[in-house]
Amino acid sequence: MTDDGLGSRLRRRMDRLYPICRSISGDGLRATLEIIAEELDIDRHRVPSGTKVFDWTIDDEWNVRDAYIARLDGSRVIDFAEHNLHLVSYSTPIDAVLSMAELRPHLHTLPDHPDWIPYRTSYYTRNWGFCLSQDQLDGMRDDAYRVVVDSTIGHGFLDYGELAIPGERPDEVLFSAHVCHPSLANDNLTGIAIAIELAEYLLSLPSRRLSYRFIFAPGTIGSLTWLSLNPSVWPRIAVGLVLTGLGGDGRLVYKRTRAGNAYVDRCVGNVVRRFDGEVRDYSPYGYDERQYNAVGFSLPVGRLSRTPHNEYPEYHTSADDLSFVNGAQLEESFSAVRQVVSVLERDDTFRNLNPFGEPQLGARGLYPSTGGKAATDAVMAMLWVLGYADDAHSLLDVSSLSGLDFATIADAAEALEAAALLVRIRP
Ligand code: ZN
C-alpha cells in the first residue's frame, strides 16, 4: 500500500533540517533536536563537556557566527553563509591576512568533481580550514586574502535526544540515527526523517508487544555517551538498527551484527530480500553500529542503509543535497523498516494440533473463494505454516524457508489458529 503523503512528509522534514549547520555539539545540534521535538516528545539530554565517556572525553562545544575568505577590498570569495560545508567543522577562530601560500594548506577541494564542495571535520585536532569547489579555488588568483573564522570552542554540552515507547514486554528495540552532519541530505537527514516517521507510526498503534527506543545523537561520541549513561538498558536490547543513508537510487543494504546470526539479522535480512536488497557481513567500520557491537556491549544492532556511505561519489560532498533523495526512495525505505516492526510484533512459534498429515482445509472453510496469486499464496502459506509448526520454527523462519513474505505467512497462521489447527507456543 502506498501513502500519498508519506514521501512528501519525509521530504519536508529533510527540507527543514537541511540548512542547519550541525556538528557533534553546539547550537545547530540543539536546533535539530528542537525540530525533532516539535513532532516527537523526545527527552533532551545534555552532558557537559569534559565528561569522560569510556576512552573518550566529551569535547568543548563549537559554535560559528561567521566565516569567510575575502579579497583585500572586502569582497567575500568563500562564505560560510552561502554553504555551511565551506567551513571545516570545529574550525578554530582566526582573523588574519594570509598569503595564498600560507592559506593553501587550509583549503580542501575535490579536483575530480570541480563544482562540488567536500565535507571535512577536525573534531579532535584543533585546526581551521575551508572547503570549496575546485572551480572556486582556480578563481583565487590574488596574492593574499583576509581569512575570518568567527567561532567559539569552549565549555558547553553534548546534546542528544531519546524517546522510549513502552510496550507489553520490557524487551527493547533500539533505533539509532546520527544527527551531527551539516547540509548533507542522504547522510544523515534521511535517517532522522525516517526515524521520526517510524516513532510516530509506533505511537499510533493501539498496542505494542515490544518496547521501543529511539536515539538521536551525534555520531560516535553521542552513541557512546548514551551507552555510558544507560548500562541498565543494555541487557534489554533485543534488536537494534542504525538508520542512515536511506535515500539515493541504490538498493537497500542491511549490514549484519558482529555476531551475524542475531534475531535482527534474520528479521531484517528477510525483509530486505523482499526488496531485492543486499545483506552484508559486519565490519568494524561505518556508523554507530560499530559502537553498539563493540565487544564490551555486543549489542545486536545492525544497520539499514539504501546507498551506504563511501559507495557513491556524492558522499560527504555538497552533491549529497536534497536533489539526491526523492520521495519514492524514502517511502520504500520506510516501508522496509515498518515491515521489520511488523515481523517483530507478529512473529511467534506454533504447534500443529493436527500433525498427522495434512488437515482438510476445505472442510474448515480455509480455501479462498477467489483465485489469483494472492489466493494461491494464502493456501501455500497455510501449507508452509502447518509444515513447520513443530515448536522449533518461528513464522519468520517459515517466511524465509518458503520465500513468501512474512505478512502472508502471519495471516495464514492467524487463520489456522482461528480454525484451531495451531496453538501459539512461544513468541
Ligand atoms: Zn557521514
PDB file of N, CA, C and O in Angstrom, residues 252-300:
ATOM      1  N   LEU A 252      18.372  -1.295  -1.056  1.00  0.00           N
ATOM      2  CA  LEU A 252      18.507  -1.424   0.393  1.00  0.00           C
ATOM      3  C   LEU A 252      19.666  -2.353   0.731  1.00  0.00           C
ATOM      4  O   LEU A 252      19.847  -3.399   0.091  1.00  0.00           O
ATOM      5  N   VAL A 253      20.442  -1.964   1.706  1.00  0.00           N
ATOM      6  CA  VAL A 253      21.587  -2.763   2.144  1.00  0.00           C
ATOM      7  C   VAL A 253      21.482  -2.944   3.656  1.00  0.00           C
ATOM      8  O   VAL A 253      21.409  -1.960   4.402  1.00  0.00           O
ATOM      9  N   TYR A 254      21.451  -4.183   4.098  1.00  0.00           N
ATOM     10  CA  TYR A 254      21.467  -4.460   5.528  1.00  0.00           C
ATOM     11  C   TYR A 254      22.852  -4.972   5.921  1.00  0.00           C
ATOM     12  O   TYR A 254      23.391  -5.886   5.295  1.00  0.00           O
ATOM     13  N   LYS A 255      23.413  -4.362   6.939  1.00  0.00           N
ATOM     14  CA  LYS A 255      24.698  -4.802   7.469  1.00  0.00           C
ATOM     15  C   LYS A 255      24.448  -5.560   8.766  1.00  0.00           C
ATOM     16  O   LYS A 255      23.864  -5.021   9.712  1.00  0.00           O
ATOM     17  N   ARG A 256      24.871  -6.795   8.789  1.00  0.00           N
ATOM     18  CA  ARG A 256      24.608  -7.661   9.935  1.00  0.00           C
ATOM     19  C   ARG A 256      25.320  -7.180  11.203  1.00  0.00           C
ATOM     20  O   ARG A 256      26.285  -6.422  11.136  1.00  0.00           O
ATOM     21  N   THR A 257      24.881  -7.739  12.316  1.00  0.00           N
ATOM     22  CA  THR A 257      25.561  -7.518  13.587  1.00  0.00           C
ATOM     23  C   THR A 257      26.903  -8.261  13.556  1.00  0.00           C
ATOM     24  O   THR A 257      27.145  -9.108  12.694  1.00  0.00           O
ATOM     25  N   ARG A 258      27.731  -7.959  14.529  1.00  0.00           N
ATOM     26  CA  ARG A 258      29.031  -8.636  14.603  1.00  0.00           C
ATOM     27  C   ARG A 258      28.836 -10.144  14.791  1.00  0.00           C
ATOM     28  O   ARG A 258      29.542 -10.962  14.192  1.00  0.00           O
ATOM     29  N   ALA A 259      27.841 -10.517  15.610  1.00  0.00           N
ATOM     30  CA  ALA A 259      27.574 -11.948  15.812  1.00  0.00           C
ATOM     31  C   ALA A 259      27.114 -12.595  14.505  1.00  0.00           C
ATOM     32  O   ALA A 259      27.425 -13.754  14.234  1.00  0.00           O
ATOM     33  N   GLY A 260      26.357 -11.867  13.713  1.00  0.00           N
ATOM     34  CA  GLY A 260      25.971 -12.335  12.382  1.00  0.00           C
ATOM     35  C   GLY A 260      24.753 -13.229  12.338  1.00  0.00           C
ATOM     36  O   GLY A 260      24.190 -13.450  11.264  1.00  0.00           O
ATOM     37  N   ASN A 261      24.352 -13.777  13.494  1.00  0.00           N
ATOM     38  CA  ASN A 261      23.204 -14.699  13.496  1.00  0.00           C
ATOM     39  C   ASN A 261      22.171 -14.289  14.539  1.00  0.00           C
ATOM     40  O   ASN A 261      21.434 -15.111  15.052  1.00  0.00           O
ATOM     41  N   ALA A 262      22.151 -12.983  14.831  1.00  0.00           N
ATOM     42  CA  ALA A 262      21.173 -12.494  15.812  1.00  0.00           C
ATOM     43  C   ALA A 262      19.783 -12.485  15.178  1.00  0.00           C
ATOM     44  O   ALA A 262      19.645 -12.560  13.952  1.00  0.00           O
ATOM     45  N   TYR A 263      18.786 -12.365  16.029  1.00  0.00           N
ATOM     46  CA  TYR A 263      17.417 -12.321  15.506  1.00  0.00           C
ATOM     47  C   TYR A 263      17.261 -11.167  14.510  1.00  0.00           C
ATOM     48  O   TYR A 263      16.628 -11.318  13.465  1.00  0.00           O
ATOM     49  N   VAL A 264      17.842 -10.019  14.836  1.00  0.00           N
ATOM     50  CA  VAL A 264      17.724  -8.869  13.929  1.00  0.00           C
ATOM     51  C   VAL A 264      18.307  -9.196  12.555  1.00  0.00           C
ATOM     52  O   VAL A 264      17.820  -8.718  11.527  1.00  0.00           O
ATOM     53  N   ASP A 265      19.338 -10.010  12.517  1.00  0.00           N
ATOM     54  CA  ASP A 265      19.945 -10.368  11.230  1.00  0.00           C
ATOM     55  C   ASP A 265      18.973 -11.175  10.371  1.00  0.00           C
ATOM     56  O   ASP A 265      18.843 -10.947   9.172  1.00  0.00           O
ATOM     57  N   ARG A 266      18.281 -12.116  11.027  1.00  0.00           N
ATOM     58  CA  ARG A 266      17.315 -12.928  10.267  1.00  0.00           C
ATOM     59  C   ARG A 266      16.104 -12.090   9.878  1.00  0.00           C
ATOM     60  O   ARG A 266      15.577 -12.199   8.776  1.00  0.00           O
ATOM     61  N   CYS A 267      15.685 -11.235  10.806  1.00  0.00           N
ATOM     62  CA  CYS A 267      14.486 -10.425  10.578  1.00  0.00           C
ATOM     63  C   CYS A 267      14.715  -9.404   9.453  1.00  0.00           C
ATOM     64  O   CYS A 267      13.969  -9.369   8.470  1.00  0.00           O
ATOM     65  N   VAL A 268      15.726  -8.574   9.586  1.00  0.00           N
ATOM     66  CA  VAL A 268      15.945  -7.522   8.590  1.00  0.00           C
ATOM     67  C   VAL A 268      16.422  -8.147   7.274  1.00  0.00           C
ATOM     68  O   VAL A 268      16.055  -7.689   6.193  1.00  0.00           O
ATOM     69  N   GLY A 269      17.192  -9.221   7.380  1.00  0.00           N
ATOM     70  CA  GLY A 269      17.613  -9.917   6.164  1.00  0.00           C
ATOM     71  C   GLY A 269      16.411 -10.399   5.358  1.00  0.00           C
ATOM     72  O   GLY A 269      16.351 -10.242   4.135  1.00  0.00           O
ATOM     73  N   ASN A 270      15.438 -10.971   6.060  1.00  0.00           N
ATOM     74  CA  ASN A 270      14.221 -11.449   5.397  1.00  0.00           C
ATOM     75  C   ASN A 270      13.513 -10.304   4.674  1.00  0.00           C
ATOM     76  O   ASN A 270      13.126 -10.423   3.513  1.00  0.00           O
ATOM     77  N   VAL A 271      13.360  -9.167   5.365  1.00  0.00           N
ATOM     78  CA  VAL A 271      12.628  -8.037   4.779  1.00  0.00           C
ATOM     79  C   VAL A 271      13.403  -7.455   3.598  1.00  0.00           C
ATOM     80  O   VAL A 271      12.829  -7.183   2.538  1.00  0.00           O
ATOM     81  N   VAL A 272      14.691  -7.251   3.786  1.00  0.00           N
ATOM     82  CA  VAL A 272      15.493  -6.592   2.749  1.00  0.00           C
ATOM     83  C   VAL A 272      15.509  -7.428   1.467  1.00  0.00           C
ATOM     84  O   VAL A 272      15.475  -6.898   0.355  1.00  0.00           O
ATOM     85  N   ARG A 273      15.514  -8.761   1.620  1.00  0.00           N
ATOM     86  CA  ARG A 273      15.492  -9.609   0.423  1.00  0.00           C
ATOM     87  C   ARG A 273      14.188  -9.446  -0.351  1.00  0.00           C
ATOM     88  O   ARG A 273      14.171  -9.574  -1.569  1.00  0.00           O
ATOM     89  N   ARG A 274      13.105  -9.136   0.354  1.00  0.00           N
ATOM     90  CA  ARG A 274      11.827  -8.895  -0.332  1.00  0.00           C
ATOM     91  C   ARG A 274      11.913  -7.670  -1.227  1.00  0.00           C
ATOM     92  O   ARG A 274      11.127  -7.498  -2.143  1.00  0.00           O
ATOM     93  N   PHE A 275      12.834  -6.770  -0.889  1.00  0.00           N
ATOM     94  CA  PHE A 275      13.011  -5.542  -1.670  1.00  0.00           C
ATOM     95  C   PHE A 275      14.181  -5.682  -2.651  1.00  0.00           C
ATOM     96  O   PHE A 275      14.686  -4.687  -3.143  1.00  0.00           O
ATOM     97  N   ASP A 276      14.601  -6.924  -2.913  1.00  0.00           N
ATOM     98  CA  ASP A 276      15.783  -7.156  -3.765  1.00  0.00           C
ATOM     99  C   ASP A 276      17.001  -6.424  -3.241  1.00  0.00           C
ATOM    100  O   ASP A 276      17.850  -5.952  -4.006  1.00  0.00           O
ATOM    101  N   GLY A 277      17.077  -6.318  -1.930  1.00  0.00           N
ATOM    102  CA  GLY A 277      18.219  -5.653  -1.326  1.00  0.00           C
ATOM    103  C   GLY A 277      19.359  -6.626  -1.088  1.00  0.00           C
ATOM    104  O   GLY A 277      19.327  -7.781  -1.513  1.00  0.00           O
ATOM    105  N   GLU A 278      20.354  -6.129  -0.393  1.00  0.00           N
ATOM    106  CA  GLU A 278      21.579  -6.889  -0.191  1.00  0.00           C
ATOM    107  C   GLU A 278      21.845  -7.020   1.309  1.00  0.00           C
ATOM    108  O   GLU A 278      21.579  -6.095   2.071  1.00  0.00           O
ATOM    109  N   VAL A 279      22.367  -8.163   1.710  1.00  0.00           N
ATOM    110  CA  VAL A 279      22.729  -8.370   3.111  1.00  0.00           C
ATOM    111  C   VAL A 279      24.240  -8.583   3.172  1.00  0.00           C
ATOM    112  O   VAL A 279      24.786  -9.378   2.404  1.00  0.00           O
ATOM    113  N   ARG A 280      24.871  -7.838   4.037  1.00  0.00           N
ATOM    114  CA  ARG A 280      26.332  -7.915   4.137  1.00  0.00           C
ATOM    115  C   ARG A 280      26.758  -8.288   5.540  1.00  0.00           C
ATOM    116  O   ARG A 280      26.065  -7.990   6.505  1.00  0.00           O
ATOM    117  N   ASP A 281      27.961  -8.826   5.633  1.00  0.00           N
ATOM    118  CA  ASP A 281      28.512  -9.141   6.945  1.00  0.00           C
ATOM    119  C   ASP A 281      28.984  -7.872   7.652  1.00  0.00           C
ATOM    120  O   ASP A 281      29.216  -6.835   7.026  1.00  0.00           O
ATOM    121  N   TYR A 282      29.154  -8.013   8.924  1.00  0.00           N
ATOM    122  CA  TYR A 282      29.635  -6.914   9.767  1.00  0.00           C
ATOM    123  C   TYR A 282      31.081  -6.568   9.436  1.00  0.00           C
ATOM    124  O   TYR A 282      31.872  -7.433   9.055  1.00  0.00           O
ATOM    125  N   SER A 283      31.407  -5.301   9.598  1.00  0.00           N
ATOM    126  CA  SER A 283      32.812  -4.882   9.626  1.00  0.00           C
ATOM    127  C   SER A 283      32.884  -3.773  10.666  1.00  0.00           C
ATOM    128  O   SER A 283      31.909  -3.040  10.863  1.00  0.00           O
ATOM    129  N   PRO A 284      34.025  -3.642  11.332  1.00  0.00           N
ATOM    130  CA  PRO A 284      34.100  -2.661  12.433  1.00  0.00           C
ATOM    131  C   PRO A 284      34.354  -1.254  11.916  1.00  0.00           C
ATOM    132  O   PRO A 284      35.155  -0.509  12.451  1.00  0.00           O
ATOM    133  N   TYR A 285      33.686  -0.894  10.843  1.00  0.00           N
ATOM    134  CA  TYR A 285      33.821   0.431  10.280  1.00  0.00           C
ATOM    135  C   TYR A 285      32.441   0.841   9.807  1.00  0.00           C
ATOM    136  O   TYR A 285      31.661  -0.005   9.401  1.00  0.00           O
ATOM    137  N   GLY A 286      32.134   2.131   9.890  1.00  0.00           N
ATOM    138  CA  GLY A 286      30.821   2.562   9.447  1.00  0.00           C
ATOM    139  C   GLY A 286      30.260   3.577  10.404  1.00  0.00           C
ATOM    140  O   GLY A 286      30.964   4.496  10.819  1.00  0.00           O
ATOM    141  N   TYR A 287      29.001   3.403  10.804  1.00  0.00           N
ATOM    142  CA  TYR A 287      28.361   4.358  11.705  1.00  0.00           C
ATOM    143  C   TYR A 287      28.272   3.772  13.116  1.00  0.00           C
ATOM    144  O   TYR A 287      29.108   2.973  13.511  1.00  0.00           O
ATOM    145  N   ASP A 288      27.244   4.163  13.843  1.00  0.00           N
ATOM    146  CA  ASP A 288      27.254   3.825  15.269  1.00  0.00           C
ATOM    147  C   ASP A 288      27.076   2.337  15.561  1.00  0.00           C
ATOM    148  O   ASP A 288      27.246   1.924  16.710  1.00  0.00           O
ATOM    149  N   GLU A 289      26.768   1.548  14.551  1.00  0.00           N
ATOM    150  CA  GLU A 289      26.719   0.097  14.799  1.00  0.00           C
ATOM    151  C   GLU A 289      28.061  -0.401  15.321  1.00  0.00           C
ATOM    152  O   GLU A 289      28.130  -1.374  16.062  1.00  0.00           O
ATOM    153  N   ARG A 290      29.143   0.294  14.962  1.00  0.00           N
ATOM    154  CA  ARG A 290      30.447  -0.185  15.431  1.00  0.00           C
ATOM    155  C   ARG A 290      30.649   0.099  16.912  1.00  0.00           C
ATOM    156  O   ARG A 290      31.496  -0.544  17.539  1.00  0.00           O
ATOM    157  N   GLN A 291      29.911   1.052  17.467  1.00  0.00           N
ATOM    158  CA  GLN A 291      29.953   1.252  18.919  1.00  0.00           C
ATOM    159  C   GLN A 291      29.067   0.208  19.614  1.00  0.00           C
ATOM    160  O   GLN A 291      29.496  -0.453  20.549  1.00  0.00           O
ATOM    161  N   TYR A 292      27.828   0.074  19.149  1.00  0.00           N
ATOM    162  CA  TYR A 292      26.902  -0.857  19.799  1.00  0.00           C
ATOM    163  C   TYR A 292      27.415  -2.305  19.760  1.00  0.00           C
ATOM    164  O   TYR A 292      27.134  -3.095  20.647  1.00  0.00           O
ATOM    165  N   ASN A 293      28.142  -2.643  18.690  1.00  0.00           N
ATOM    166  CA  ASN A 293      28.654  -4.012  18.544  1.00  0.00           C
ATOM    167  C   ASN A 293      30.018  -4.222  19.187  1.00  0.00           C
ATOM    168  O   ASN A 293      30.558  -5.329  19.130  1.00  0.00           O
ATOM    169  N   ALA A 294      30.588  -3.167  19.759  1.00  0.00           N
ATOM    170  CA  ALA A 294      31.907  -3.311  20.385  1.00  0.00           C
ATOM    171  C   ALA A 294      31.862  -4.450  21.403  1.00  0.00           C
ATOM    172  O   ALA A 294      30.826  -4.694  22.029  1.00  0.00           O
ATOM    173  N   VAL A 295      32.985  -5.131  21.574  1.00  0.00           N
ATOM    174  CA  VAL A 295      32.956  -6.379  22.352  1.00  0.00           C
ATOM    175  C   VAL A 295      32.413  -6.183  23.769  1.00  0.00           C
ATOM    176  O   VAL A 295      31.786  -7.084  24.319  1.00  0.00           O
ATOM    177  N   GLY A 296      32.626  -5.011  24.351  1.00  0.00           N
ATOM    178  CA  GLY A 296      32.133  -4.774  25.707  1.00  0.00           C
ATOM    179  C   GLY A 296      30.619  -4.738  25.802  1.00  0.00           C
ATOM    180  O   GLY A 296      30.046  -5.070  26.833  1.00  0.00           O
ATOM    181  N   PHE A 297      29.969  -4.293  24.716  1.00  0.00           N
ATOM    182  CA  PHE A 297      28.497  -4.217  24.719  1.00  0.00           C
ATOM    183  C   PHE A 297      27.903  -5.423  23.989  1.00  0.00           C
ATOM    184  O   PHE A 297      26.942  -6.015  24.446  1.00  0.00           O
ATOM    185  N   SER A 298      28.485  -5.728  22.817  1.00  0.00           N
ATOM    186  CA  SER A 298      27.994  -6.815  21.944  1.00  0.00           C
ATOM    187  C   SER A 298      26.487  -6.770  21.761  1.00  0.00           C
ATOM    188  O   SER A 298      25.803  -7.793  21.858  1.00  0.00           O
ATOM    189  N   LEU A 299      25.974  -5.588  21.503  1.00  0.00           N
ATOM    190  CA  LEU A 299      24.527  -5.469  21.326  1.00  0.00           C
ATOM    191  C   LEU A 299      24.149  -5.887  19.903  1.00  0.00           C
ATOM    192  O   LEU A 299      24.901  -5.646  18.960  1.00  0.00           O
ATOM    193  N   PRO A 300      22.977  -6.506  19.773  1.00  0.00           N
ATOM    194  CA  PRO A 300      22.565  -7.000  18.449  1.00  0.00           C
ATOM    195  C   PRO A 300      22.011  -5.860  17.586  1.00  0.00           C
ATOM    196  O   PRO A 300      20.810  -5.742  17.371  1.00  0.00           O
TER     197      PRO A 300
END
